[in-house]
Coordinates of C-alpha atoms in Angstrom, one line a residue:
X1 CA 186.8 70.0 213.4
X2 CA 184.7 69.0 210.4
X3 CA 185.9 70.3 207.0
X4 CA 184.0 72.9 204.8
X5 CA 184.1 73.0 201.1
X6 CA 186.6 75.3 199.6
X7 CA 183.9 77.2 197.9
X8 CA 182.3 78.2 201.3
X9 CA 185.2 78.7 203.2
X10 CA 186.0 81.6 199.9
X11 CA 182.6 82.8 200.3
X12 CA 182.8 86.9 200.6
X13 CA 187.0 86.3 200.6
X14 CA 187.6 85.1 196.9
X15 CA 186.7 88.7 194.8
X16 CA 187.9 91.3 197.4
X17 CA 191.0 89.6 199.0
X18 CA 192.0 87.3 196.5
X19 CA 191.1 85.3 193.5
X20 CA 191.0 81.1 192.6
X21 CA 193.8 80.6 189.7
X22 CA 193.0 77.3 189.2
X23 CA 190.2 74.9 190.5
X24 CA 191.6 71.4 189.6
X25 CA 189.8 68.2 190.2
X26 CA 186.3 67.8 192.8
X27 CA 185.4 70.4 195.7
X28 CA 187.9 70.0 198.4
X29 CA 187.1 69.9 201.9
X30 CA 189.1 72.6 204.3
X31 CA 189.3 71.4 208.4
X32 CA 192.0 74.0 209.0
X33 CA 194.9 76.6 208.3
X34 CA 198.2 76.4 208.6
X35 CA 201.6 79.0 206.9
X36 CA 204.6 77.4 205.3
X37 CA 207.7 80.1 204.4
X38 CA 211.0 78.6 202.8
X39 CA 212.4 77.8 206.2
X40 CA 209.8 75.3 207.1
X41 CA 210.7 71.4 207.7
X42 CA 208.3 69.5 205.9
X43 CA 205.0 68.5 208.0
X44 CA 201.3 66.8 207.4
X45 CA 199.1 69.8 206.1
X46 CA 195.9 67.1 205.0
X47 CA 192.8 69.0 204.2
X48 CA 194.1 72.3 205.5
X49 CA 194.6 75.5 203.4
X50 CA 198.2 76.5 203.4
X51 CA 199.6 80.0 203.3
X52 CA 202.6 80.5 200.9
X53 CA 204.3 83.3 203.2
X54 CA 208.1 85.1 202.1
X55 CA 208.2 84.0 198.1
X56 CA 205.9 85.5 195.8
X57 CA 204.8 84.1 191.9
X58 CA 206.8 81.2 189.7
X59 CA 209.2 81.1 193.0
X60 CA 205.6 79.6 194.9
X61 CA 206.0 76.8 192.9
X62 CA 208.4 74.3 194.8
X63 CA 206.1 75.1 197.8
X64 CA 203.4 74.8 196.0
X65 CA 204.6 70.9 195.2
X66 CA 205.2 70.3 198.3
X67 CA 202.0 71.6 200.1
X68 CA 200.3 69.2 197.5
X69 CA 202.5 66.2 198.1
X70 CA 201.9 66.9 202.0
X71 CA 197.9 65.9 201.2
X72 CA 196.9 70.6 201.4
X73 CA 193.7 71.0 200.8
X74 CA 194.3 74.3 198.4
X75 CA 197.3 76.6 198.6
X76 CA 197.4 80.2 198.9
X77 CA 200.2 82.6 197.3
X78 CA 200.9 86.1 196.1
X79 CA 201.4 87.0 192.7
X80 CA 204.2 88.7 191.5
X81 CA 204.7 90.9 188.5
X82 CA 204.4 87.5 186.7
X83 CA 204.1 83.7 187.0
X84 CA 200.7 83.2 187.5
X85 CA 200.3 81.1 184.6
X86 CA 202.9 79.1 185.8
X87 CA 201.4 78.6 189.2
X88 CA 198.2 77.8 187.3
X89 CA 199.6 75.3 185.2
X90 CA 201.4 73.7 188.3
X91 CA 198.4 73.5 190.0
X92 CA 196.8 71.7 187.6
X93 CA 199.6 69.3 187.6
X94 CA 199.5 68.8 191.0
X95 CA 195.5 68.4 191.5
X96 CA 195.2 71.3 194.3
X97 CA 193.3 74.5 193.9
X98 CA 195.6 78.1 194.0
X99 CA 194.2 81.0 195.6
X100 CA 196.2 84.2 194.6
X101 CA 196.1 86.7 197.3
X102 CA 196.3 90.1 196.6
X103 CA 199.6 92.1 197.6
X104 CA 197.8 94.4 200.1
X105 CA 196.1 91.9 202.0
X106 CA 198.4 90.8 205.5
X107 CA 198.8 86.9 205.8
X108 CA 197.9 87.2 209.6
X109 CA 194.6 89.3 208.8
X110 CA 194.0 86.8 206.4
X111 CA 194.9 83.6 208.6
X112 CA 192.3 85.3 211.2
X113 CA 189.3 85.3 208.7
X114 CA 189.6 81.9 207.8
X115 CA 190.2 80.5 210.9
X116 CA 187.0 82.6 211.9
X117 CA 184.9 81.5 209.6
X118 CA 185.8 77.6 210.4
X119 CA 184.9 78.0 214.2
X120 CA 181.6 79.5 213.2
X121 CA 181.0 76.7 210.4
X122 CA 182.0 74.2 213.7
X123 CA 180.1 76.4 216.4
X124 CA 176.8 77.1 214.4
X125 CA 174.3 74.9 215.1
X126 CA 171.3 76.9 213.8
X127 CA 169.8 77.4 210.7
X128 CA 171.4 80.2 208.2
X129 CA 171.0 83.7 210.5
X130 CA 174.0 82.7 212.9
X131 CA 176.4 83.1 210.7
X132 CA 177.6 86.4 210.5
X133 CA 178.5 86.3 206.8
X134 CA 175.3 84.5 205.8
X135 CA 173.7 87.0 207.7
X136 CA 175.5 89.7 206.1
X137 CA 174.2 88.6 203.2
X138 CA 170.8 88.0 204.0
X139 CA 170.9 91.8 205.3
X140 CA 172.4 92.8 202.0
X141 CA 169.4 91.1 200.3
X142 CA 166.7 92.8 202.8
X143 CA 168.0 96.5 202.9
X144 CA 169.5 96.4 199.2
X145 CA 172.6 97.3 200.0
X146 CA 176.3 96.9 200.9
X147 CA 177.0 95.2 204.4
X148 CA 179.4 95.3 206.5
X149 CA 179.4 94.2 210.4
X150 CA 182.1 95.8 212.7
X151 CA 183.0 95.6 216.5
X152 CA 183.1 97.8 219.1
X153 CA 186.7 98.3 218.0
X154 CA 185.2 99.1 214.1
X155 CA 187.1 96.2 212.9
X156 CA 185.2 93.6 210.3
X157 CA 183.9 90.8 211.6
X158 CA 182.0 90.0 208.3
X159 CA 180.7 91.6 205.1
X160 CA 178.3 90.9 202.0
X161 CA 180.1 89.6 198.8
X162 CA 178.4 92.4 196.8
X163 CA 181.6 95.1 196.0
X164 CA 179.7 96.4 192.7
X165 CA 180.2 100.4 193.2
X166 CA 181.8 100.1 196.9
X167 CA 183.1 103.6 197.7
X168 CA 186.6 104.5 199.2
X169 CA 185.5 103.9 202.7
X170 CA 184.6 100.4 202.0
X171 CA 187.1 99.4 199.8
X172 CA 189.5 100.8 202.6
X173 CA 187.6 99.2 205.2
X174 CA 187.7 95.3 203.7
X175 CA 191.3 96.0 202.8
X176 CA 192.7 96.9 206.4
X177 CA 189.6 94.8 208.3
X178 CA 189.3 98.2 210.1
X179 CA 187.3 101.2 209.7
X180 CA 190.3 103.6 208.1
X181 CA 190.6 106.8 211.1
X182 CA 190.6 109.0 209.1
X183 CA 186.6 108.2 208.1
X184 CA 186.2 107.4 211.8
X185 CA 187.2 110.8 212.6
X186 CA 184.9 112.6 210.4
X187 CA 182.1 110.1 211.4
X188 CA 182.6 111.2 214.9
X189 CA 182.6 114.9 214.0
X190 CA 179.3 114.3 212.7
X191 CA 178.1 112.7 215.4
X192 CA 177.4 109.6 214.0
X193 CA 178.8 107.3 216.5
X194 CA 177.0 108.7 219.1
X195 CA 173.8 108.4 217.8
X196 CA 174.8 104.9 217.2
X197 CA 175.6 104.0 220.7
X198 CA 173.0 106.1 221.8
X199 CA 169.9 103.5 221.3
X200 CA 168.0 101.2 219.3
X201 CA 167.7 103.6 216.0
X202 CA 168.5 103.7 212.2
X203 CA 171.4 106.6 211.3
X204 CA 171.4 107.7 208.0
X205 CA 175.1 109.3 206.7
X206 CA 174.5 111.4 203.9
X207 CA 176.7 111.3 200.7
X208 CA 180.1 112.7 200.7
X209 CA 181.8 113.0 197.5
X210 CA 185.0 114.7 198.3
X211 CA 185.7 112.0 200.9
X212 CA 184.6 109.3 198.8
X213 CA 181.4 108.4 201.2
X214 CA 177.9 107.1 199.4
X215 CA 175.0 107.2 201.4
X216 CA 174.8 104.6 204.1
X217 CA 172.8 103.4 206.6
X218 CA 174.3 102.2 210.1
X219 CA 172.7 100.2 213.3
X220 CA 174.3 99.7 216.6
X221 CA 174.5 96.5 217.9
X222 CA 173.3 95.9 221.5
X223 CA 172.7 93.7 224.1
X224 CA 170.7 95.6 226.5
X225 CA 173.0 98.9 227.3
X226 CA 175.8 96.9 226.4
X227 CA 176.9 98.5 222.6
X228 CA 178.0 95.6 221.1
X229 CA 179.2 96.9 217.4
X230 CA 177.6 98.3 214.3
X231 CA 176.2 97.2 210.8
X232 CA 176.9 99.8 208.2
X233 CA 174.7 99.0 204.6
X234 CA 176.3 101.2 201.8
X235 CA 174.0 102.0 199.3
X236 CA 174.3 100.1 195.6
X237 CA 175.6 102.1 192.9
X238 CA 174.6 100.3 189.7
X239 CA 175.5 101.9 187.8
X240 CA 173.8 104.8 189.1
X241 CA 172.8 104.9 192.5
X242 CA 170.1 102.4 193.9
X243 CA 167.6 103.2 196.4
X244 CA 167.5 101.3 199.4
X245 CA 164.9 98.9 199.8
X246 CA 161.6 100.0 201.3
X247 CA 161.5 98.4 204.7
X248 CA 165.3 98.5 204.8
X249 CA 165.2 100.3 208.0
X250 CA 162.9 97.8 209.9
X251 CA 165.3 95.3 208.3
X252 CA 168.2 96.8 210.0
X253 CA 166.7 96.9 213.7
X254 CA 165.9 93.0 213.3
X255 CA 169.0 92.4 212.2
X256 CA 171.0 94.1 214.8
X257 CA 169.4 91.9 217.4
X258 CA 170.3 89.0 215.4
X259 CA 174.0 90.0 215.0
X260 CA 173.7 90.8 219.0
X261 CA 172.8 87.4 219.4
X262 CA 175.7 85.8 217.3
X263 CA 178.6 87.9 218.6
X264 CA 177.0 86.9 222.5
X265 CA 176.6 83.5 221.3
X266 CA 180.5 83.9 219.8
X267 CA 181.9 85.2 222.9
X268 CA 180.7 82.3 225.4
X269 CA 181.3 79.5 223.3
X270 CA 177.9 78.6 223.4
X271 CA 177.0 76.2 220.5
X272 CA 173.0 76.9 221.5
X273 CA 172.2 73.6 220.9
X274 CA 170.1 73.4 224.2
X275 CA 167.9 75.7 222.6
X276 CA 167.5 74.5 218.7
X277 CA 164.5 72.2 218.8
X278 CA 162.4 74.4 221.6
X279 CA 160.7 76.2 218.9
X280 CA 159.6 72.9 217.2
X281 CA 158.8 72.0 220.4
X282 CA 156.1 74.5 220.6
X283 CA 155.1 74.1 217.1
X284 CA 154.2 70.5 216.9
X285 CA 153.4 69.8 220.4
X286 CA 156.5 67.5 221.3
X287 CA 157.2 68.7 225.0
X288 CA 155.1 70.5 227.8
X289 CA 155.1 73.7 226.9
X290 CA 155.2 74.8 230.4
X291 CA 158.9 73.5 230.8
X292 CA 159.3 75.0 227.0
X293 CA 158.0 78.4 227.5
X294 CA 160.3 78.6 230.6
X295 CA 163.4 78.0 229.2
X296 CA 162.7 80.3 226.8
X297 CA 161.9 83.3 229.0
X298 CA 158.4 83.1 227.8
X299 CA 154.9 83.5 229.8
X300 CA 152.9 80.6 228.7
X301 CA 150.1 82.3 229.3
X302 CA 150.6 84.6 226.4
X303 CA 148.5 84.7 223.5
X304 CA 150.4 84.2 219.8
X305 CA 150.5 84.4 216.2
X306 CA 152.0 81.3 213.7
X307 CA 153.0 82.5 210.5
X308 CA 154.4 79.8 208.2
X309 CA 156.5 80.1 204.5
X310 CA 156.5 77.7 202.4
X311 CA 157.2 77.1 198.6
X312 CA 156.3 74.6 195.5
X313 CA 157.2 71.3 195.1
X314 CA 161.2 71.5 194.7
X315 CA 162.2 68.1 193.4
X316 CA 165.7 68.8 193.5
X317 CA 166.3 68.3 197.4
X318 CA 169.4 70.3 197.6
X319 CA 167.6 73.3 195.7
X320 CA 164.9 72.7 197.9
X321 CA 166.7 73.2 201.0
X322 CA 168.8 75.8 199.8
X323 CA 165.4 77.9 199.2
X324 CA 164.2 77.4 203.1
X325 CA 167.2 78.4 204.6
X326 CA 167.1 81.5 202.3
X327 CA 163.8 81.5 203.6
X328 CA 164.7 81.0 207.0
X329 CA 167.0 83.7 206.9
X330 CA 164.9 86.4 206.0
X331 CA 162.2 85.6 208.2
X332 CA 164.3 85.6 211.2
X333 CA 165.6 89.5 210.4
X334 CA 161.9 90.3 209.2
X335 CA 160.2 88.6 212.4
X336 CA 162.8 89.7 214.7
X337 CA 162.2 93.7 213.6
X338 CA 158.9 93.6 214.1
X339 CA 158.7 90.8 217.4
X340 CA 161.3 90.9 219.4
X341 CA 160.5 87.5 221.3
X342 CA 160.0 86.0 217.9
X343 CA 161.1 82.3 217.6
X344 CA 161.7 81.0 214.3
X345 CA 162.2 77.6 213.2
X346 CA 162.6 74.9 209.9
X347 CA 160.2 72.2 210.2
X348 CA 159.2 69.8 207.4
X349 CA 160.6 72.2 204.4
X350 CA 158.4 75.1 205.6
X351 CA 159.3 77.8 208.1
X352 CA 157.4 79.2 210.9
X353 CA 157.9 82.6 213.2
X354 CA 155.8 82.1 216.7
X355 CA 155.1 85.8 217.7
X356 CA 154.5 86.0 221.2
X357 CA 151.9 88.6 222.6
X358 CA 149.9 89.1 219.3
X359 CA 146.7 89.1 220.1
X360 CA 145.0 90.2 217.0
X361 CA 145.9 90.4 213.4
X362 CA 142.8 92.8 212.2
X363 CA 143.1 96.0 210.5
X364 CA 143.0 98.5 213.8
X365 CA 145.5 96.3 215.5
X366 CA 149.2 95.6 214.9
X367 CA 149.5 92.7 212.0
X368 CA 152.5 90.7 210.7
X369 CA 151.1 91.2 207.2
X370 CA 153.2 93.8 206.1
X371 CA 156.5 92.4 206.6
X372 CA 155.3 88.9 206.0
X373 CA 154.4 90.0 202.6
X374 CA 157.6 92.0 202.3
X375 CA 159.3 88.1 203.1
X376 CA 157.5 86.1 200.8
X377 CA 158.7 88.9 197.7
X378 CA 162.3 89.0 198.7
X379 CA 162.2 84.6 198.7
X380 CA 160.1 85.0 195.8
X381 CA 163.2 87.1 193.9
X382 CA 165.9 85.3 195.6
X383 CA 165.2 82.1 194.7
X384 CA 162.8 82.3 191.3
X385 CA 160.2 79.6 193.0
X386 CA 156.8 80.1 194.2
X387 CA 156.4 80.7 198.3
X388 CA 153.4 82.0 199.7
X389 CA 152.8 82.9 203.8
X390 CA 149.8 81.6 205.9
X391 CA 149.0 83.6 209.3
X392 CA 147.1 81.9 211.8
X393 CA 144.3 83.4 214.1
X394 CA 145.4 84.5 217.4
X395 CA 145.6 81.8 220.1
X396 CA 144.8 82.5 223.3
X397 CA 147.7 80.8 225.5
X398 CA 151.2 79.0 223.7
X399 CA 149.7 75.9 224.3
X400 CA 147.4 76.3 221.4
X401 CA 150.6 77.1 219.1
X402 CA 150.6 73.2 217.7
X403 CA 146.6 73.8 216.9
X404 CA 147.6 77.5 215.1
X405 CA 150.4 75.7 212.9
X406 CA 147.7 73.3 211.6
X407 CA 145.7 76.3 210.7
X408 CA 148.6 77.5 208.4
X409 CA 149.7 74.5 207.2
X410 CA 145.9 74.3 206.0
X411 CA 146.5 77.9 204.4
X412 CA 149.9 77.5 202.8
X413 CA 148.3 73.5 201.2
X414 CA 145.3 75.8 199.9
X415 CA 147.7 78.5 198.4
X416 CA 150.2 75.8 196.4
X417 CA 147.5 73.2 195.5
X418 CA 145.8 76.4 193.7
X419 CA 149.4 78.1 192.7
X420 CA 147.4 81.2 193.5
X421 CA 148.3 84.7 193.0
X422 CA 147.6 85.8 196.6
X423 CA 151.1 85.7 198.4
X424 CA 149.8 85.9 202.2
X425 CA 146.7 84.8 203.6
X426 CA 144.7 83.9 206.5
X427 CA 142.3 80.7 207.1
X428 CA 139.0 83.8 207.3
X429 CA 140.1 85.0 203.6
X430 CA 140.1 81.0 202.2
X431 CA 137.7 79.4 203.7
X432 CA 136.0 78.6 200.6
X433 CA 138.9 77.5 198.9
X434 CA 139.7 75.3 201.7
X435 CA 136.0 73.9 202.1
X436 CA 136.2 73.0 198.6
X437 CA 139.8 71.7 198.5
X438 CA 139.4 68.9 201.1
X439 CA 136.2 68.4 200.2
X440 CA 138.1 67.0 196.9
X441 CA 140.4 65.3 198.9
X442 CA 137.9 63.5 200.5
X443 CA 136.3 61.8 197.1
X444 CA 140.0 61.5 195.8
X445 CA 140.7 59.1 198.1
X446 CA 136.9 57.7 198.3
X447 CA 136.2 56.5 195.1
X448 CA 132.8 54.5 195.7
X449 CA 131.4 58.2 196.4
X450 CA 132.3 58.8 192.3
X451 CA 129.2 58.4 190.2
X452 CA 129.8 56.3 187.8
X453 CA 128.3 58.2 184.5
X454 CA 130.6 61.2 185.3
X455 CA 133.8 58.9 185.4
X456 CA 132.5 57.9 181.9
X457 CA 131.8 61.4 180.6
X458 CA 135.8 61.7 181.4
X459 CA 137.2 58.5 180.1
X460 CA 135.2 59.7 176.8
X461 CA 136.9 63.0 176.8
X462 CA 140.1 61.5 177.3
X463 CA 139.8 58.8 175.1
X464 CA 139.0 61.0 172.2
X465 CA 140.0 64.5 172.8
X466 CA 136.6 65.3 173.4
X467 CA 134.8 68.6 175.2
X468 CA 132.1 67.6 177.0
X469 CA 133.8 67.6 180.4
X470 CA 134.9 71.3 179.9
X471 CA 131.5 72.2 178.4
X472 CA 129.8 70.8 181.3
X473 CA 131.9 72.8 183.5
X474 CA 131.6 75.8 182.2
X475 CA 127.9 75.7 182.2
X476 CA 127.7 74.5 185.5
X477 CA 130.4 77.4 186.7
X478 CA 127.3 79.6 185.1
X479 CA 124.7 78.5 187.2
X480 CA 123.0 77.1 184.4
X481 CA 123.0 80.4 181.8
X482 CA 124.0 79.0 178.2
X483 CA 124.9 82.2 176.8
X484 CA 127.8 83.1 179.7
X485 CA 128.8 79.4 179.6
X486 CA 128.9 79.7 175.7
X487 CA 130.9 82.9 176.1
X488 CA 133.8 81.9 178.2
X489 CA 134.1 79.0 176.0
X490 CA 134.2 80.6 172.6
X491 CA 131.2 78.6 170.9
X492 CA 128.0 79.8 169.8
X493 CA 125.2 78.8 172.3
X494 CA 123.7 76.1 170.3
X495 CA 126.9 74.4 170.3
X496 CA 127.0 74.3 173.8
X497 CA 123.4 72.9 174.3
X498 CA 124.1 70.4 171.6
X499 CA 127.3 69.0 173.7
X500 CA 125.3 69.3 176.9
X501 CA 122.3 66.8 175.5
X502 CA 125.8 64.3 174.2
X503 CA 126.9 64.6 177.9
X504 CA 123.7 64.2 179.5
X505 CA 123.1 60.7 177.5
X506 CA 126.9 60.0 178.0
X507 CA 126.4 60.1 181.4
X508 CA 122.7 59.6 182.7
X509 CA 123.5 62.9 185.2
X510 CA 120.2 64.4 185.7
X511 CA 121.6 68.4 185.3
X512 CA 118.3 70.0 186.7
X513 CA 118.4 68.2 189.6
X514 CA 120.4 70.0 192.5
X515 CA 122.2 67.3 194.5
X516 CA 123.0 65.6 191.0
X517 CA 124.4 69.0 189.9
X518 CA 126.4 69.4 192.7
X519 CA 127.5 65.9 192.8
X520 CA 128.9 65.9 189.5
X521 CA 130.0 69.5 189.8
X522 CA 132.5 68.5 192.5
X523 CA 133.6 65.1 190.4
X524 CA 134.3 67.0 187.3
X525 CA 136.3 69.5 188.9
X526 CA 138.8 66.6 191.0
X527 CA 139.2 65.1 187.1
X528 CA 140.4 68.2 186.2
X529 CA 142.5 69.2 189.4
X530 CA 144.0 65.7 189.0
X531 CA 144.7 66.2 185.2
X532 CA 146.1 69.2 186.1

């Protein structure tokens, strides 16, 4: 088994079950878990997390020593009524991180979650949705709420970090790993739970004070008939209560059939590996899509839809890819609500969903534009960079999905080169932008096509913080009217004209002639798009 940093393996465990006293020295790496009471003979425990079971506070500390001196990754302990400064301070001096439990959390309930959450971190070979904590978050970021994921058997199999304003039932729930029965019992009463495993639908539980219930919202988790388990979003309370977000509902339905997937996945063993690169297979192009399309239970005669995310410029790589899988995540909940054959993949920091069976995107028809603009908000918030969304025409057969990614890739290049305020757009609503843009691209990298008098007029304005390059623009932009040109820059008219005859003899551009205009026009504006 590979290890996983410390801080991941704590992800959603340190806050609610326990807390880090002391963090000495770099990350560690975790590869497995193993208990050590009193009685123990002493044994190799390198890179694994070891339990402190049967002593509790400064009488951890001997153990504590020897877990370290036995190569422990971190060691775990409970608290007593004192000595945590002491276990602290001896696990500074012995270099290995503490984690105090708290005293109502069971060691084996404990021991389970962690050695859960390394078999997913060694059985997950997809991006970010397939793990069910990830996911749990990435739910907790679409619906705005408080997640938790339960079996059939309502006992946790994962849960958002979030516990700002949990109520009694989750607080009870996280404790124990179980719905309590005693909430169970009045859920059934209401029936709740049969409206659960009754279909594909969003149950809303109304607040109950007395019990210490906030509003939730639930989704059962199927596989066909098969009821699989539930997710159960609590609503925020920060301090007052928070409304749930407004497509949280759509959110939910996507990310049942995501969860579905994971626990299936979970249950076989299946890694899915087989599977990861068939989407980028139909994206780029890179097998028959025949032999693609039937392994993934597709038609390949169906018509489709490409939308693609993507974001600025991240120079910091790790940020960068931090941001697509964020990314990533959402789209597959989002895209999955809305398309249930959706594919979603990562391909060259952007990432698509392949919607199977769209045939249109117009007004009268259904369109991904909604949630796609719902996705490129919640990135937008999550992360703090700039993403935008780029949905292709419909193609007529999957075959065509490779020349319907180029479409978008052309959209999303449009949208960042500009930084422009539109989020989500199609090739129809840019086609200007985009005649224009590569139009510039083409003289960027053709410089003999460059007239020489305009490169002067800009090595003059550069050269001496001049105006005439902006002045030009502006009255060009104007079709020729002084007055508006004179306007949007701030000068009186007769300034403007006087610049104009400077740039004119500057140059030698003839600006009455049309195909000079233009020429220039276009020159001028790749100075300042490269200045830029």
């Amino acid at each position: 088994m590979s290890g996983m940093p410390l801080g991941h393996l704590l992800d959603g465990i340190a806050g609610p079950l326990a807390r880090l006293l002391a963090v000495p020295g770099s990350p560690a790496e975790v590869d497995g878990v193993a208990i050590l009471d009193p009685d123990d003979e002493f044994r190799d425990h390198h890179s694994e997390l070891v339990l402190v079971i049967g002593v509790r506070g400064r009488e951890s500390v001997p153990l504590l020593r020897a877990a370290a001196g036995s190569g422990a990754a971190a060691v775990a302990v409970k608290t007593g009524a004192d000595g945590s400064s002491e276990l602290a301070s001896a696990a500074v001096a012995v270099g290995v991180p503490v984690l105090a439990v708290r005293p109502e959390v069971r060691w084996d309930q404990l021991a389970s979650l962690l050695h859960e959450r390394l078999e997913a971190a060694e059985l997950s070979a997809e991006p970010a949705p397939e793990n069910l904590f990830e996911l749990a978050e990435t739910i907790a970021v679409a619906t705005g709420g408080i997640v938790s994921i339960e079996d059939t058997g309502n006992r946790v199999l994962a849960y958002s970090r979030s516990e700002q304003g949990v109520d009694e039932m989750r607080r009870l729930s996280i404790l124990g790993w179980q719905g309590p029965e005693s909430y169970m019992v009045k859920l059934r009463e209401w029936g709740v739970l049969d409206r659960l495993r009754a279909g594909e639908r969003v149950v809303r539980v109304d607040e109950h004070p007395e019990l210490g219930i906030r509003p939730r919202l639930a989704v059962g988790v199927r596989a066909g008939t098969r009821y699989l388990g539930t997710i159960w979003v609590q609503q925020l309370c920060d301090p007052v209560p928070v409304p749930f977000a407004p497509r949280a509902r759509e959110a939910l339905v996507g990310a049942a059939r995501l969860v579905a997937a994971e626990i299936l996945r979970r249950r076989t063993g299946a890694t899915g590996g087989s599977r990861r690169g068939l989407p980028i297979d139909l994206l780029t192009g890179g097998a028959n899509t025949d032999l693609v399309a039937g392994r993934l239970g597709l038609d390949p005669a169906s018509a489709a839809v490409v939308v693609g995310f993507g974001g600025s410029v991240e120079p910091d790589a790790p940020a960068r890819e931090l941001h697509r899988d964020r990314a990533a995540s959402l789209v597959s909940v989002y895209a999955t609500a809305y398309h249930r054959t959706a594919l979603v993949a990562v391909h060259s920091d952007r990432v698509y969903a392949v919607l199977p069976g769209v045939r249109s995107t117009t007004s009268t028809d259904p369109t991904p534009r909604s949630w796609v603009r719902d996705v490129v908000e919640l990135v937008r918030t999550r992360t703090g960079a700039s993403w935008w969304a780029g949905i292709s025409s419909p193609v007529p057969t999957l075959a065509a999905v490779p020349d319907a990614r180029t479409e978008v890739d052309r959209v999303l290049d449009s949208l960042a080169r500009t930084g422009s305020t539109t989020t989500v757009a199609t090739i129809s609503e840019l086609r200007t932008e985009l005649l224009l843009g590569e139009t510039l691209d083409l003289l960027a990298v053709r410089p003999e096509l460059r007239g020489p008098g305009v490169t002067a007029l800009v090595e003059h304005d550069e050269s001496r913080g001049g105006e005439l390059v902006a002045s030009v623009l502006a009255y060009l932009d104007a079709l020729g009217d002084v007055r508006s040109a004179a306007a949007a820059l701030h000068v009186h008219p007769n300034t403007l004209r006087h610049r104009l005859r400077r740039a004119r003899a500057l140059s030698g551009v003839d600006l009455d002639d049309p195909r000079e205009r233009l020429a220039c026009h276009l020159q001028l504006l790749l100075a300042t798009r490269s200045g830029a």
